[in-house]
Structures are given as C-alpha cells and as structure tokens.
Coordinates of C-alpha atoms and ligand atoms in Angstrom, one line a residue:
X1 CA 78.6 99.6 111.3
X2 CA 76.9 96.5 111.6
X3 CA 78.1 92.8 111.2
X4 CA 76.5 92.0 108.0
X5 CA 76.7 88.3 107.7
X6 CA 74.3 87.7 105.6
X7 CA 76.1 89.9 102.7
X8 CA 78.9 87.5 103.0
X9 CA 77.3 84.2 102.5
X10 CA 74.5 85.4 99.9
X11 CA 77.4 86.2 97.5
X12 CA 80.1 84.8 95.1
X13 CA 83.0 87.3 95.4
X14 CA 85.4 87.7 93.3
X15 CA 87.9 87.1 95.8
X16 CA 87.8 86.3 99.7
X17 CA 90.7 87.7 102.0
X18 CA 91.6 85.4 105.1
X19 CA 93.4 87.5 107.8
X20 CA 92.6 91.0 109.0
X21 CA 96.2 91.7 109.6
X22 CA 97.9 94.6 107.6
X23 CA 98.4 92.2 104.5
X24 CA 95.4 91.0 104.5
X25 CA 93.7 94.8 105.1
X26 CA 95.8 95.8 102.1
X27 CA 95.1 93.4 99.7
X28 CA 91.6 93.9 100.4
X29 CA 92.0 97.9 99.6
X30 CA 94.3 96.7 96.7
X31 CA 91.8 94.8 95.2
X32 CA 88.6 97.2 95.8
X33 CA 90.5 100.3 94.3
X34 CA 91.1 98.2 91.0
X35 CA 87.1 97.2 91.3
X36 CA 87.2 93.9 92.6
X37 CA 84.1 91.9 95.0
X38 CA 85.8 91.2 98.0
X39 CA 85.4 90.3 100.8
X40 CA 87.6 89.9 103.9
X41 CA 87.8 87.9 107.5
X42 CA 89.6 87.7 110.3
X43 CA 89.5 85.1 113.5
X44 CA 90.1 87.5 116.4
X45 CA 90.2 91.7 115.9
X46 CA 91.6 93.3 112.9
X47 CA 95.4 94.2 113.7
X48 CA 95.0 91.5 116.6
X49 CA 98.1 89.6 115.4
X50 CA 101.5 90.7 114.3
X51 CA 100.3 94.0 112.9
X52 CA 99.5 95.2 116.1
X53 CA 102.7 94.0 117.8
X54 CA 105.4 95.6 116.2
X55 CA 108.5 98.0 116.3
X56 CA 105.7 100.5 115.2
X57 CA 108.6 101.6 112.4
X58 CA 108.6 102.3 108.6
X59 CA 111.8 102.2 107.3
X60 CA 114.4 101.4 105.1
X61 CA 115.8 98.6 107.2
X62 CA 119.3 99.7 107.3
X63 CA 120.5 96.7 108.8
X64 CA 119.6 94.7 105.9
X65 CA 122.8 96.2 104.6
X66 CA 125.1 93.6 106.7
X67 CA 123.1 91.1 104.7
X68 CA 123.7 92.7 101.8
X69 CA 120.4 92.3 100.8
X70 CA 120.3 95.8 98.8
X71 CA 117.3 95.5 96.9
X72 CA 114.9 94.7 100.0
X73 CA 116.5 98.2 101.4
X74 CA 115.6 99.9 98.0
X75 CA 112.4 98.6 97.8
X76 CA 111.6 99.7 101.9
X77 CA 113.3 103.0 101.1
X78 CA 110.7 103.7 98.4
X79 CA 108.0 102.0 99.9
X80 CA 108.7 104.4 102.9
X81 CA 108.6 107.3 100.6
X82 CA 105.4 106.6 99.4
X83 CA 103.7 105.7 102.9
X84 CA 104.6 109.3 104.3
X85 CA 102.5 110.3 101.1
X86 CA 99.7 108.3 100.9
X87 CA 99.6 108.5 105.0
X88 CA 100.6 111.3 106.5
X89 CA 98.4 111.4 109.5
X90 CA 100.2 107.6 110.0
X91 CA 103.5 107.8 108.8
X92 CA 105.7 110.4 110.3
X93 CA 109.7 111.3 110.1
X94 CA 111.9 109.9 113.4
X95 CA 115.0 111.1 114.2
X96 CA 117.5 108.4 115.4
X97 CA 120.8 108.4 116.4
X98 CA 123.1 105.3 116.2
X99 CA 125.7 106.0 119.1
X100 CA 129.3 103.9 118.4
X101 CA 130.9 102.9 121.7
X102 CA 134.4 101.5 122.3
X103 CA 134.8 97.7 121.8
X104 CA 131.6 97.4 119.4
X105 CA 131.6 95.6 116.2
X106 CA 130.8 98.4 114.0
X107 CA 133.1 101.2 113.9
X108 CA 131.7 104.6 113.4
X109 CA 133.5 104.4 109.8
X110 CA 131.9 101.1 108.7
X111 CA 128.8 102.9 109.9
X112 CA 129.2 105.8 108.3
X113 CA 129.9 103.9 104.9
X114 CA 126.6 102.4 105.8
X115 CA 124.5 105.2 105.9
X116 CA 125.9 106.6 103.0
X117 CA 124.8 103.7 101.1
X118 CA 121.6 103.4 103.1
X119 CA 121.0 107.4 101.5
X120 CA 122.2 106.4 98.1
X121 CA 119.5 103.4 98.1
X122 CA 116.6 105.9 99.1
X123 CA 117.5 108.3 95.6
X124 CA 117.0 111.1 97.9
X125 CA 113.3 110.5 99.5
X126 CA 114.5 110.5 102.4
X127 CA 114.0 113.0 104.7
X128 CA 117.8 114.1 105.1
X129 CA 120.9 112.5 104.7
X130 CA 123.0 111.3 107.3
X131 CA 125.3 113.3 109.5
X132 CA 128.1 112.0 112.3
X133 CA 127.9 113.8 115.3
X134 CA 130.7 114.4 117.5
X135 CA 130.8 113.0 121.2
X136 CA 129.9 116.5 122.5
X137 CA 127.1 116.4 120.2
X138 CA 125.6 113.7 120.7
X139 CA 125.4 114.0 124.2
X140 CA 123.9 117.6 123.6
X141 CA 121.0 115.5 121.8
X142 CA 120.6 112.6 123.9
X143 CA 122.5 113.7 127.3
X144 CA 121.2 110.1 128.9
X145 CA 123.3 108.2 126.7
X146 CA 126.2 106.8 128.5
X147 CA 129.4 108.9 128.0
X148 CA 131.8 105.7 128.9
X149 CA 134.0 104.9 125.9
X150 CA 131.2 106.9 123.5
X151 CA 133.2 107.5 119.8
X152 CA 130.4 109.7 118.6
X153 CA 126.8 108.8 117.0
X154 CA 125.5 108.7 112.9
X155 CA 121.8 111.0 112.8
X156 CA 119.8 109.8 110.3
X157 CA 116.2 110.1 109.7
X158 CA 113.3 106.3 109.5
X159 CA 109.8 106.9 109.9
X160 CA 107.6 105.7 112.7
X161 CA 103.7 104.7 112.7
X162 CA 101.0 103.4 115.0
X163 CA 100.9 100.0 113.2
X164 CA 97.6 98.9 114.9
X165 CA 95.7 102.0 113.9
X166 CA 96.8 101.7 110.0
X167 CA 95.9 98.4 110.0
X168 CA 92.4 99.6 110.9
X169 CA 92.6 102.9 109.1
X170 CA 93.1 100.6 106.1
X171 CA 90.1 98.2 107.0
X172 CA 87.3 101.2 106.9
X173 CA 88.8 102.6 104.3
X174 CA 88.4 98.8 102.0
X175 CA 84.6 98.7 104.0
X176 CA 84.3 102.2 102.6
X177 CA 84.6 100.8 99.1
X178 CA 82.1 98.6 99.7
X179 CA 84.1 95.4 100.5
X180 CA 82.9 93.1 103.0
X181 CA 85.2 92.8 106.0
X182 CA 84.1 90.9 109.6
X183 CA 86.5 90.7 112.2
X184 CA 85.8 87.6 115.0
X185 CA 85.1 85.2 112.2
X186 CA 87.3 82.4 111.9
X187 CA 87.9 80.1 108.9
X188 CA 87.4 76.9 109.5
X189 CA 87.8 74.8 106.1
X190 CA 88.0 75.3 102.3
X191 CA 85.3 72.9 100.2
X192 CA 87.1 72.0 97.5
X193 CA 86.2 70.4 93.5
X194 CA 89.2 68.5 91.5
X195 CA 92.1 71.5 91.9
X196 CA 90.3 74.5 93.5
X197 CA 88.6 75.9 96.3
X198 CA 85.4 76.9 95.8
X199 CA 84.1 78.1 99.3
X200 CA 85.2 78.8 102.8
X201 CA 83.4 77.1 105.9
X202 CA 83.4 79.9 108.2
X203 CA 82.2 80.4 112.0
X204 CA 81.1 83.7 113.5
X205 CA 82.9 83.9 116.8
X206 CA 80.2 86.1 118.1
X207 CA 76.7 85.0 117.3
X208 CA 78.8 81.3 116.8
X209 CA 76.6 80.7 113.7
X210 CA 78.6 78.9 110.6
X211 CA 78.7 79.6 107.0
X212 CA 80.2 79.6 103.8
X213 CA 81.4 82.2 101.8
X214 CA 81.5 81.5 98.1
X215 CA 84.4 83.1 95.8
X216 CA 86.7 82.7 93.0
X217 CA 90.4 83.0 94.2
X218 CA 91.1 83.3 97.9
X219 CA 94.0 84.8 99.8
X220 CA 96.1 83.6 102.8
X221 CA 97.3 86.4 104.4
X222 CA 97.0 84.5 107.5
X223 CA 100.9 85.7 109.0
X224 CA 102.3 83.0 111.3
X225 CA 99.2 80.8 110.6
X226 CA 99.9 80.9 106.8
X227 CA 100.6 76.9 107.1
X228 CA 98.0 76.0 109.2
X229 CA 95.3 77.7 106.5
X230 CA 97.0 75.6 103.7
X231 CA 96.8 72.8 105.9
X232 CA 93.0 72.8 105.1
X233 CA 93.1 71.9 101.8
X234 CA 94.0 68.6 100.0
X235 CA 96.8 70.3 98.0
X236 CA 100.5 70.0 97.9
X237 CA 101.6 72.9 99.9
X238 CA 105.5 72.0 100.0
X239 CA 106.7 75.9 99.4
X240 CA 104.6 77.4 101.9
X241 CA 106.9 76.9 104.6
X242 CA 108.1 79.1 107.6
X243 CA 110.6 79.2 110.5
X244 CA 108.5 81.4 112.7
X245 CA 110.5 83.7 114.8
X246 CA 109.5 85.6 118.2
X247 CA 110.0 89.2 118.9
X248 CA 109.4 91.1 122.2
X249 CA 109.2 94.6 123.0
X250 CA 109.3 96.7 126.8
X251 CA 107.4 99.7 127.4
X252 CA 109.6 101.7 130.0
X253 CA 109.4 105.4 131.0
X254 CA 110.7 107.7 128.1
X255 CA 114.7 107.3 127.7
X256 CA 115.5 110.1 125.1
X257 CA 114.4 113.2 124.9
X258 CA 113.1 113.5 121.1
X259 CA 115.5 110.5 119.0
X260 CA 114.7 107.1 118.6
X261 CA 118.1 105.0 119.0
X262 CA 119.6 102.2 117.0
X263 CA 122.6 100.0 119.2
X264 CA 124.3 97.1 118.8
X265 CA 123.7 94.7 121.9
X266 CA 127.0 93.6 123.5
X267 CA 125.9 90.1 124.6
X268 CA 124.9 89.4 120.5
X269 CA 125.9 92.3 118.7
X270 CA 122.5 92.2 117.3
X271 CA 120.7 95.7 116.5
X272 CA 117.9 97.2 119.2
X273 CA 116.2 100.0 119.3
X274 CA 114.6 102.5 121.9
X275 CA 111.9 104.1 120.3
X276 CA 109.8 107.4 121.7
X277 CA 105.9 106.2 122.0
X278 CA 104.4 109.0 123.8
X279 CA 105.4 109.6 127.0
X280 CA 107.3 105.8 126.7
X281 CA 110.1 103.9 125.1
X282 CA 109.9 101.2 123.5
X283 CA 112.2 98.7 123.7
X284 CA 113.1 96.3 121.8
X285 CA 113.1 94.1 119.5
X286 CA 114.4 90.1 120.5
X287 CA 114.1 87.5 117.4
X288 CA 113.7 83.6 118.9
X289 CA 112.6 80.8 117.2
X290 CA 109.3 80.0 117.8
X291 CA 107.5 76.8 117.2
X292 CA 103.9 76.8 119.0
X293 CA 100.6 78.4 118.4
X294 CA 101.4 82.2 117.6
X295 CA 98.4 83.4 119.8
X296 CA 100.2 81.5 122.8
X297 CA 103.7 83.5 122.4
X298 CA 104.5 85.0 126.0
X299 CA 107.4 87.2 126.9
X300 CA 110.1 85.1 129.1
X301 CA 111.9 87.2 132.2
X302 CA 114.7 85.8 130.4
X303 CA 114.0 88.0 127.1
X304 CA 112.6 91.6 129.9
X305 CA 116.4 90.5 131.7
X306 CA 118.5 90.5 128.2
X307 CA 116.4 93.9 126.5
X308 CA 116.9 96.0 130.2
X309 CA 120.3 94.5 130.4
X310 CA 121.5 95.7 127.2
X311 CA 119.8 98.8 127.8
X312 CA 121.2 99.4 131.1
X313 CA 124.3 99.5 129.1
X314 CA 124.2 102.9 127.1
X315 CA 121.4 104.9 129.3
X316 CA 123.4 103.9 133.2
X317 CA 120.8 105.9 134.9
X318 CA 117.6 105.0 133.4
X319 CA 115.0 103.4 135.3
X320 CA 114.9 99.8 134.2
X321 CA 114.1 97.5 136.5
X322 CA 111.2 94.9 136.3
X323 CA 109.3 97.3 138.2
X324 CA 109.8 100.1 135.7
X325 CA 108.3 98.3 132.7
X326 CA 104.8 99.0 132.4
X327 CA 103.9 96.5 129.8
X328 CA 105.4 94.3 127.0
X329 CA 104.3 93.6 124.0
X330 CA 104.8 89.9 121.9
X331 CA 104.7 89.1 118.1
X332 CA 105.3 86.4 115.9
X333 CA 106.9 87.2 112.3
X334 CA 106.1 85.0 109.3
X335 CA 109.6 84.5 108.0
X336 CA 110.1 82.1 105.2
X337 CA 112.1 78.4 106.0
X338 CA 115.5 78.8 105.8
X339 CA 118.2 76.9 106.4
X340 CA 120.0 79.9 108.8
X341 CA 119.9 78.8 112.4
X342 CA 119.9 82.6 113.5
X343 CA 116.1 84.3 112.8
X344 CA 117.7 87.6 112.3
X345 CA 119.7 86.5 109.7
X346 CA 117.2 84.7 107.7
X347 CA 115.8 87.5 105.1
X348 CA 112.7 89.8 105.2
X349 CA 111.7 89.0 101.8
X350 CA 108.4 88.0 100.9
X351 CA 107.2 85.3 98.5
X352 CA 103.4 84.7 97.0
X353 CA 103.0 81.3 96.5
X354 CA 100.3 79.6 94.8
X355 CA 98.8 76.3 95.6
X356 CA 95.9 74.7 93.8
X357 CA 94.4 76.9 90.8
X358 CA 93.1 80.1 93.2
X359 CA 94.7 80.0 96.5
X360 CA 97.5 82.3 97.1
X361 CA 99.4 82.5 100.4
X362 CA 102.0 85.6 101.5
X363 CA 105.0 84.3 103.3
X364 CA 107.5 86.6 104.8
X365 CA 107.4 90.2 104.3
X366 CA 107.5 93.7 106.7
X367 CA 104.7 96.3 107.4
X368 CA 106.9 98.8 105.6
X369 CA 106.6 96.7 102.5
X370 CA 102.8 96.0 102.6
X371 CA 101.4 98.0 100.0
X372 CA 103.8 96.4 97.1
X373 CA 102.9 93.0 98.9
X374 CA 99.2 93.8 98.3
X375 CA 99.9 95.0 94.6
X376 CA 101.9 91.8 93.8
X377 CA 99.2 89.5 95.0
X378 CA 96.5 91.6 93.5
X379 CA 97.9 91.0 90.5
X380 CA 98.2 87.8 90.7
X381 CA 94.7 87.1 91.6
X382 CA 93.9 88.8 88.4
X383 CA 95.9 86.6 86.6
X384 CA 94.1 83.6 88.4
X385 CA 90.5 84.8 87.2
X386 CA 92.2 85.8 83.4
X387 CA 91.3 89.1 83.2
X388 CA 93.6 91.9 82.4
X389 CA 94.8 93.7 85.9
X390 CA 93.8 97.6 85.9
X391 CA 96.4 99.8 87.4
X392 CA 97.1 99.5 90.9
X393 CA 96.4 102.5 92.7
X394 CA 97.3 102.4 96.3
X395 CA 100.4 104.7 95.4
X396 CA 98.5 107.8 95.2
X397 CA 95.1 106.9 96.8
X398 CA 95.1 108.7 100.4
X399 CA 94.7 106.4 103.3
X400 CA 91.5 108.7 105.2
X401 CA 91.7 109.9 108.6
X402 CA 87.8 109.4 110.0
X403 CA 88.7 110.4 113.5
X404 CA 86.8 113.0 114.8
X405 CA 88.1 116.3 116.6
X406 CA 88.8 115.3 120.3
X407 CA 85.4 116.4 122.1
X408 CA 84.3 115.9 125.8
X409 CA 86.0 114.3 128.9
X410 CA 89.2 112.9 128.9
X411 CA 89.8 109.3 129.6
X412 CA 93.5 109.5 129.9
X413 CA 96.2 112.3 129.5
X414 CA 99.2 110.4 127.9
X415 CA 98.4 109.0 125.8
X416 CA 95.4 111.8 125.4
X417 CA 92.1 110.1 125.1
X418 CA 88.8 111.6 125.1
X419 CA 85.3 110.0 125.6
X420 CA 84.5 110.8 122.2
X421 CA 87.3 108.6 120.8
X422 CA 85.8 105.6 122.3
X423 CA 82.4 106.8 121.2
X424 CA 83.4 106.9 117.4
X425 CA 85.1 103.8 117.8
X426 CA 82.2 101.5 119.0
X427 CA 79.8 103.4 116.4
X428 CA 82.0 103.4 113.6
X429 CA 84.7 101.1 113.9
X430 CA 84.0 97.3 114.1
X431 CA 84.4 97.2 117.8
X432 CA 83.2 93.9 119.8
X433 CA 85.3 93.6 122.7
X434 CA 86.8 96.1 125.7
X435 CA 90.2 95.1 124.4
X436 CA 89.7 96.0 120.6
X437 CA 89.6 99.5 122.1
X438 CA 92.0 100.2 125.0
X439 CA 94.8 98.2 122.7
X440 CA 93.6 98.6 119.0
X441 CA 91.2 101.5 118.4
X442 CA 93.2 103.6 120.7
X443 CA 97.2 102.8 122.7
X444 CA 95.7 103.0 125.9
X445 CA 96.7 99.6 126.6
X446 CA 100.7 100.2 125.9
X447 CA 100.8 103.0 128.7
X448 CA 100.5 103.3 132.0
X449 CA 96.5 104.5 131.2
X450 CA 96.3 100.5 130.5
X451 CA 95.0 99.3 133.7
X452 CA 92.2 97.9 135.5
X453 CA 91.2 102.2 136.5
X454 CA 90.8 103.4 133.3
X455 CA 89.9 100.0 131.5
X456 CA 87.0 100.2 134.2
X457 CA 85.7 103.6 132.7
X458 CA 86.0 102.3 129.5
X459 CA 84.0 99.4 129.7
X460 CA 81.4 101.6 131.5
X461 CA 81.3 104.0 128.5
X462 CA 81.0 100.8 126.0
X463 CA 78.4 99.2 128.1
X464 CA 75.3 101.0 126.5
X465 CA 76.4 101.7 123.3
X466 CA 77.6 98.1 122.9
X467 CA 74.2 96.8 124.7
X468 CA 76.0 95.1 127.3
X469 CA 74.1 94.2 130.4
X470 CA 76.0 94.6 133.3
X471 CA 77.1 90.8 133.7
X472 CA 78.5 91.5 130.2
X473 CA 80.6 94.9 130.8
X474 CA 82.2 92.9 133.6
X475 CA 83.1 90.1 132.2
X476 CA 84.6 91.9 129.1
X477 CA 86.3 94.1 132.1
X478 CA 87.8 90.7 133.6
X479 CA 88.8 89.3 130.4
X480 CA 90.6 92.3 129.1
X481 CA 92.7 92.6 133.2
X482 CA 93.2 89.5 132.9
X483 CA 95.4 90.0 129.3
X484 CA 97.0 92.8 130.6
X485 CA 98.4 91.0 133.6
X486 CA 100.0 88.8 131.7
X487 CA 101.8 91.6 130.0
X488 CA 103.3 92.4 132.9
X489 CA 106.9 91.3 134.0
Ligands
FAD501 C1 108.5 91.9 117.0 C2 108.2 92.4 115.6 C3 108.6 93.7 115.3 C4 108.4 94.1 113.9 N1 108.7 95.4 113.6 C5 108.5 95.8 112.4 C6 108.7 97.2 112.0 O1 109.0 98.0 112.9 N2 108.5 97.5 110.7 C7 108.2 96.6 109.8 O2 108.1 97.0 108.6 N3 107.9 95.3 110.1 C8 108.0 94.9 111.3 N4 107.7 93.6 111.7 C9 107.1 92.7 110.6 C10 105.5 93.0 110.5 O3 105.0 93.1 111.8 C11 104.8 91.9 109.7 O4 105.5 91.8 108.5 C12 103.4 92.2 109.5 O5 102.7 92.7 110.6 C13 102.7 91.0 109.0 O6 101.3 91.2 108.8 P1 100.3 90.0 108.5 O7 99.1 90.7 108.0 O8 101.0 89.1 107.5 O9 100.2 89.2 109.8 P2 99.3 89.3 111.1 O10 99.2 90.7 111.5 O11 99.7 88.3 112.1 O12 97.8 89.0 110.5 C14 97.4 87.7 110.2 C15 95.9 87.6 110.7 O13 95.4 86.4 110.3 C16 94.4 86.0 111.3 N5 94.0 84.6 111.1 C17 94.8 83.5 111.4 N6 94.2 82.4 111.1 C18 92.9 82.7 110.7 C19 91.8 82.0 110.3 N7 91.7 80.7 110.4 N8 90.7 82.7 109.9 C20 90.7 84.0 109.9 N9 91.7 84.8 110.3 C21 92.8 84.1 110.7 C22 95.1 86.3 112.6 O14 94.2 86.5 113.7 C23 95.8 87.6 112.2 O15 95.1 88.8 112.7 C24 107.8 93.2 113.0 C25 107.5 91.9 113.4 C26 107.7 91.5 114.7 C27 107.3 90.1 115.1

C-alpha cells in the first residue's frame, strides 16, 4: 500500500478524520460503510496514542457501578456483546476473579450484590454469570494468590483485545472501502470562511511536503490533543474541555495461571488489575492528572513502586522487583473537565461537541464504547451536510482478519512471530518506521522479544523491502532502542 498523497489533496471529501486512533479509525469505517468520501490522518502511527496503550480490555466496566453510573455499564455491556461478534479474531472472553481480603473496603457481599447487578445490566450477553468461589477454590484457580486473611473471590467473565492491532485491523479495513487514510501526517491548521472550515493545512511527516486537504465537515478525534486541534480555529471552543488523566501499566512475568484479576489497592482502595498477555501480566492501571504534552507522558519509579507494591500484596512470592519488569507502558485518557479532583472518579462518558458549522470533536469515551462513539458522530456529520443518515452498520459488518497463515522463520517464540508477519506488515500494512512493527503491527515490543536482539533482525528484514540503505536501517534501529529504554524502570 502506497502513500497516496496526491488522492488526498486533489479531492473535496465529504468528510476528513483527524486522528488515527481507534475513534478516529472508527468513524472513518462508520462513515465509509454508510457511503461517505472520507478521508483520514494521523500525526504519528495509527494506534500510536492512547489506543495502543491500554488495559487491552473490553468490558462492561463494573466499577462504574460505585459511581452509579448504570447506563455507561449497559451501554459497555452491549457494546461488549457486539464487539465479540463483529470481532471475534479480536475480542475474546477472560476469566477474572475478584479475590476479597480481610480489612478491604468491599466486602464479598457488597461485591456480590455488584455483580449481580453488573449480569442484570448485560441482559444475559454475557458470557456467564457470576459465581463466588470459596477460599479453597479460589486458591485451586489462582494458587499464587496470597492466602493471608483471603474471604473468598467473585468469577465473572470481561473480554480482553489487542487494542493496537484493532485499531489497525479497523484502519485497512476503512482503506479497503476505499477511504483515504495516511499515517505520519500531521495537521497543521484549519483555513477557515465566516463560520466554517473549509480545508486542513496538512504536512507529510515523511517526504515533509505540505498540503491541504479540502472537505465538508471534519472530525476531531484527536484524544488528549482534542483542545489543541480546536485551538486552530478562530471559533469559541468553551465545551471542549478536558482534565487529562495518566495511566501506567507493568509488564512482569505471568502471575496467574489462566484469570485475569480485579483488586482493590490498599494504599487507595482504587481497583487494579493483573491481566494474562502472553507469557506476561499486565499490570496496572494508575490514573494521575496530567497537564503536559501527551506524547511526553513517562512512567515515574514512584507509579512502578505503588503498582509492584500493591501487587506484592496479594501474589507474596511473585517476582516483582524493578528488575523483573520488562517494560511499561504509558497513556493519556481524554476525560472531559470536571470539577472531581480524583481522575478515577470523573466519568467515562463521552460527549460530541460541535464548534463552528462542520467541526465535531469527541471528548471522553473508552475503547469498549468506540463503535457507538463512531455511530453518534457519523450521524451527526450527516446532519451537518443535511442529508438523511443511512443506517449505521458497523453492528453486523465483520471487522476482517488479513493476516496471513504463519509461514517461515520465527523471529520470536512468545509472543510467536514469524518472518512472514513482518513481511505482510511492511507490504500490506502502512508501515514506515521499525517501531510501527515491533510495537503496533505485532506485541513484540511489550515482551521480553522487545530488545535491541530481536529489534536488530527486524530492522534487517525491513531494510529491503522498506528501501532502506544501511545508514537508514540503523538509524531506525537506534531510534526504536532508544524508545524502548525509556520503557524500562
Ligand atoms: C491507561 C489507560 C488504560 C485504558 N484501558 C482501557 C480499557 O482497558 N478498555 C477501554 O475500553 N478503554 C480503556 N482506556 C480508554 C481508551 O484507551 C481510550 O478511550 C481510547 O483509546 C481513545 O482513543 P482515541 O482515538 O480518542 O485517542 P488516541 O488513541 O490517543 O488517538 C488520537 C490520535 O490523534 C493523533 N493526533 C493528535 N494530534 C494530531 C494532529 N494534529 N494531526 C493528526 N493526528 C493527530 C494522535 O497521534 C493519536 O494517534 C484506557 C485509557 C488509558 C489511558
């Protein structure tokens, strides 16, 4: 697949996508289904931002439910129901287990009363209702979970997903419907006449040309930078505003044996989770304010101290030490301004908000609750060009699965990746840079396959069919070490 520039400024699309995250992949798809021009275009790498950084889970968000905020938790259930669907080589059942230990807020009542609402609010599509497990049982399950002061454990069933490869997945299929989408090309202002935007100025982060792309209504669907896009245009953009929060995640050697688990920290009585990735766990999730540049967020020792910590506390003998984590990961959630002081208790909801006649920006939200995001703003581009909207689609359409059968030599065993993987991804699937495969195309990067050894084989496989001369393959090699280092503790 080739970077077509030239289809993007020689035509007046009906709408023009700004972010390459899973929003913005979604309305794209959205809005080709229902027979829309569009076109899409992200700064960095599709899935490079929040998308790509996540707790990799679709579900219902139980613990919306101390929020009371019941309708976000129907609306994920069902949205969950239809993802495993419309995705099932993406969206898979997890088991978890929520273990109650002695001293916690939550007893396992309260809990249990929980979950049963939790089941009510999915109208059965979920994939089995809960069940409490004795002490003895639970420890059958999960025998590394600490047996000090355990009361027993609530099984329920979330789904999980590999957030950057949906994100993508979604992206070929919109290019697929003949939408235009270019990763590495940033936008850089909005021309505007009297009370609307008639172009983007865009530059091309590869060949550094610029351009302007010509449409009718345009999307912000620009996550964490949402403000900073609306702070290219003259208008009043007083309700798009966020309280940006920070969330980091460990990857430490697997914990559990086949459950994903869901425990209330001690220091905060906030809710983590342990989460099988492979061969891993991932850990996680913290929730800071944040206030700079999301592409500057770095994990603090302070946040690797308080997750391993709190860890520590329910698996005793688990290795945990700085040493043990082989990466982390950092994201930065759009979450609408609020006047909570606490980021985990400002809501998940998500707002469209209009300024001008045709720009629409997406504030708040979760991955789980993408595809209704994308319907909603689909719609409401419609009714910015006043034309009747056609029936969404995107709950029955399938999301494809291009990847080829694994073929040839393997590059890694866990996760398993073969030469032919990064093959199809440089010929087929947008690639420009060493790190848009070992962290986006496939999760080499979030294992212990991430390093310089195997990133070093990979370039060398890129090199030709990228036409990288050799100065290039090593500086894409240096650039991409140089980003993993700084994942390290
Ligand atoms: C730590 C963490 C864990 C989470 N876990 C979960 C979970 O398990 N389940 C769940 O449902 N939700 C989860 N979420 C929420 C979820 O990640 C987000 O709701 C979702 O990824 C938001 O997608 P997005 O497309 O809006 O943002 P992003 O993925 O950030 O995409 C925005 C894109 O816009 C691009 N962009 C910015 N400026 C420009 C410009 N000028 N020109 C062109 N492109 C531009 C960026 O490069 C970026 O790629 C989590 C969030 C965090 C932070």
């Amino acid at each position: 697949m080739n970077r077509d520039l030239l289809a993007l400024s020689g035509q007046y699309f009906d709408l023009l996508v700004i972010g390459g995250g899973i929003f913005g992949a979604a309305v794209a798809r959205d809005a080709a289904l229902r027979g829309l021009r569009v076109a899409l275009i992200e700064k960095s790498d599709f899935a490079s931002g929040t998308s790509s950084r996540t707790s990799k889970l679709i579900h219902g968000g139980f613990r919306y439910l101390q929020q009371r905020d019941f309708r976000l938790v129907f609306e994920s259930c069902r949205e969950r129901h239809i993802l495993q669907q419309t995705a099932p080589h993406l969206v898979r059942p997890l088991p978890f287990l929520f273990p109650i230990y002695e001293g916690g807020e939550i007893s396992l009542t309260t809990l249990r009363l929980g979950m049963s609402l939790y089941d009510w609010l999915a109208l059965r599509r979920n994939v089995a209702p809960h069940q409490t497990l004795s002490v003895e049982r639970t420890l059958m399950n999960e025998p590394s979970l600490s047996r000090k002061g355990l009361r027993g454990a609530v099984a329920f069933y979330d789904c999980q997903e590999d957030d950057a490869r949906f994100c993508i997945d979604h992206i070929l299929h919109v290019s697929e419907l003949g939408a235009s989408c270019i990763n590495y090309c940033s936008l850089t202002g909005l021309i505007t006449r009297e009370d609307r935007i008639v172009a983007a100025r865009v530059r091309d982060e590869v060949g550094l040309c610029t351009f302007e792309i010509s449409a009718r209504v345009f999307v912000n669907a620009t996550g964490p930078w949402v403000e900073q896009v609306c702070g290219l245009t003259p208008f009043d953009a007083g309700a798009v505003r966020l309280s940006p929060a920070k969330g980091v995640h460990l990857v430490v050697p697997r914990l559990t044996r086949q459950h994903a688990i869901a425990f209330q920290a001690r220091s905060d009585h906030r809710i983590l989770f342990v989460i099988p990735w492979g061969d891993y766990s991932l850990l996680g999730t913290t929730d800071t304010n944040f206030g700079g540049d999301p592409a500057q967020a770095r994990v603090e020792q302070a946040e690797i101290d308080y997750l391993s910590a709190e860890a520590r506390a329910i698996f005793p003998d688990a290795p945990l030490s700085d040493s043990d984590v082989i990466t982390t990961t950092v994201g930065v959630r759009s979450v609408a301004a609020s006047a909570l002081a606490s980021p985990s208790a400002r809501s998940r909801e998500h707002r469209v908000v209009r300024t001008g006649r045709n720009l629409l920006s997406i504030i708040g939200g979760k991955y789980t609750t993408h595809r209704v995001i994308a319907q909603q703003t689909v719609d409401a581009t419609y009714g910015l060009l006043g034309v009747a909207a056609p029936p969404c689609r995107t709950a029955e359409v399938l999301v494809p699965n291009r990847r080829p059968a694994a073929a040839g030599e393997k590059i890694s065993e866990a996760p398993k990746v073969h030469a032919s993987d990064i093959i199809h991804a440089c010929q087929q699937e947008m690639v420009v840079t060493l790190e848009d495969v070992m962290r986006r195309r496939t999760p080499l990067a979030l294992s212990r396959a991430g390093g310089p050894e195997v990133a070093s084989t990979v370039a060398h496989l890129m090199a030709p069919l990228m036409n990288w001369s050799s100065d290039e393959e090593r500086s894409q090699f240096e650039r991409y070490v140089e980003e993993w280092k700084r994942s390290l503790p």
